[in-house]
Every structure is written in structure tokens, then in C-alpha cells.
């Protein structure tokens, strides 16, 4: 089959990456999608088992920090574009092991940018390096205000500092070498295939097993939650219509205090599991706060809406219900992930809190 372009997607076996791969595979059967993923603890090929036989899909297990391997992939596939999602993504792990985040998020991004520069050889027509980043680069908000694309960077965790560094590298390649780039900075995603180290899937899993629900500090921190498929849709739009050298914020206009979100999950789960109302709330346990815990994130995504016509599609209650249903119907997926290494991580992270 003739493909009109070949897109390398890094981190395609992770949470958001697998949704982006699935979305693009189905919508554009004439694009060849090469999923480049090292399969760290967060990468899982089961996330793509419903689409991995499609003729336009290829998987390559590769570490983005391995420059020789990345060069070989560029030679082999002659990518027209890269959508870069591979990253160490969990803030708590970045507090335990910051250098792993510098390695993948900073050095790995640099290696990919260099490969684009080398293999595209200054001939950038119809080429694109799309960097998927986070709202955490902007730092922490007080009770009011929003992050816009002009908000100065002020990262405060090793994770967000490594993502901010990677954003700067991307812009440096744009200004210095004219590499065609685009960056998007998104708020907290939720949905299916979310690794249960992150708040929503961790709370769902713990409610199910009647385990304590660890809420950091007083649960007053606020996050802006976006349905992961809305993020994939935004990436599609920005990939095709975004202006080179520009940044776009993506957010859900959907702010929740952690404690209110955990209570809502308890009530949804009690009703779905046939437990008496209020039972799971009794599992809520306030634990030692995250070091340097950012108080509030809230995204102003009006540029993306105004210029490219994107809007979030789903109401939060509906999205959470769908998410809970997915976890309840995919026990095997959860069990594979939460055996072995996950238990070690969980004990290290929560035992002494
Ligand atoms: P994830 O941790 O679920 O997945 C990361 C993927 O990257 C995994 O498949 C992993 O195997 C792969 N990976 C890690 N290191 C690699 C390496 N050295 N080489 C190749 N592959 C490697 O992450 P996610 O939550 O899906 O986030 C994806 C991207 O989106 C990240 O860049 C993250 O910063 C960004 N982001 C995430 C959120 C969110 O709410 N999860 C919000 C905004 C932006
Ligand atoms: O804002 C975008 C970011 O959202 C992404 O860039 C990150 O990759 C992604 O992990 C996410 O970061 P957060 O730190 O906001 O997500 P997390 O799910 O880890 O935590 C959400 C909130 O819940 C945060 O305020 C910390 C709190 N929390 C988290 C865990 C894991 C708890 O109270 N208890 C917990 O056990």
C-alpha cells in the first residue's frame, strides 16, 4: 500500500500516546504510523491491541536516548513528521529520581531534534516536529487567573523543569535552524489506559480493593482535567493546522480540588459496585504532602479555540463514569500493571507518608 506520509510517534505505548496512535491510525489509514517506544514501566503494548494489526501501524522498540538507533529509524523510515510524547511523566517519580527525567525528557528530546535536523537536511517543506508538553512548565497559580501561551515559564518540580527544558530546546531548534516545530501544553488528562500511579486511576483501583485513598496535604490543590480523547483530537488539529513556531495551550476548563474529585469518584464507584452510599469515602486518608506541590493549574485554551476551532467535547461526570466503567471492565489490564514492580513503587511512595 502507498502511504501519503510516515509519522514517527514517540511514547505511543503510554497513556496519551496510545490514544493518539489509535486516533490517527483510524482517521488516516493512508498515513503510516511508526510507534517508537522503549517500553519502560509506563509503556504497554496491550494499550494498542485493538489496532496493532492495522496495515498502517508499525511498532519499534527503541530508546530515544539511543542516538544510533534513532538515526537508523530515520534512515529506514524517512519520517515526514515526528509527534513526540515519550517522556518520564510522573511528578512523584521525578522527586525520587530526577536524573532519569533529565535523561529522557531533555537529552532524548535533543537527540530527536538533532535527528530531524540531520535527516531533513535543511529541506523542511511538509516536515514537522510536534512536541507534546505540559501546563506544568508555567508553575503554580494562586486561587485566580489562567496560564496563557504568554505566561512566563516557572517550573518547580524536576519533571516540569525537564519538560520546560525540552520546550526551550525545541524553540531553540526553530530559531537557530528553522526546524519546523509546534508545541502544545496540556492540562491533566484522564480516561482509559491511565497508569495507576496517577491520581484518578490510583483512586479507582484502591476503592475497588478497599485500600486507603491517599490524598496529599489537605486535598486543596486544584487540577484542570481533560478527557484524553479530546487531547488526541487537539493534537490532530494542531498537527494539521497549527502555525510553525507557535505554542498552543490545551485545557478542559474543568477545575477540581483533589478532595472533591476523590469524593466524586467514591460516590460513582459506590453506586457502580452496589456499595452503600458514603462507604468508600471512609477510605480517604490525608497523607504527607508532595514536596513543592503546585497549588493550582488552570489553562486558558482560547487561542486554540479561536484560531483552530478546538473545544473540549465531554462533561466531566460523563467522562469519569466512562473511565470507571473501563477500569471495571478491564481488570486483567489493571492486574498485569499492578503486579510486581508497581507494588515496590507503591510501597516506596506511600509506606511512610
Ligand atoms: P506515560 O508515562 O503514560 O507514557 C510515556 C511513554 O513514553 C511510555 O510508553 C514509555 O515507555 C515511553 N518512554 C519513556 N521513556 C522513553 C524513552 N527513553 N524512549 C522511548 N520511549 C520512552 O505518559 P503520558 O501521561 O501518556 O504522557 C505523554 C506525554 O504527554 C508526556 O510527554 C507528558 O509530559 C505529556 N503530558 C501528559 C499529561 C498527562 O496528564 N498525563 C498532560 C500534559 C502533557
Ligand atoms: O498538568 C499536566 C500534568 O498532569 C502532566 O504533565 C503529568 O505528566 C501528569 O502526571 C499530571 O501531573 P499531576 O502531578 O498533576 O498528576 P497526578 O495524577 O500525579 O496528581 C494529581 C493531583 O493529585 C496532584 O495535586 C497530586 C495529587 N495526588 C496524587 C497522587 C498520585 C494525591 O493527592 N494523591 C496521590 O496519591
Short mmCIF file of C-alpha atoms in Angstrom, two decimals, residues 16 19 29 35 153 157 173-174 198 277 316 344:
data_model
loop_
_atom_site.label_atom_id
_atom_site.label_comp_id
_atom_site.label_asym_id
_atom_site.label_seq_id
_atom_site.Cartn_x
_atom_site.Cartn_y
_atom_site.Cartn_z
CA UNK A 16 -1.82 9.58 25.92
CA UNK A 19 -4.81 7.31 22.31
CA UNK A 29 -5.46 4.90 7.00
CA UNK A 35 5.25 3.90 17.20
CA UNK A 153 7.91 29.57 32.44
CA UNK A 157 9.44 20.05 40.06
CA UNK A 173 15.97 24.49 17.00
CA UNK A 174 13.19 26.58 15.44
CA UNK A 198 -1.60 8.89 38.76
CA UNK A 277 -23.53 5.48 49.65
CA UNK A 316 -16.54 15.60 33.44
CA UNK A 344 7.59 -1.90 45.02
#
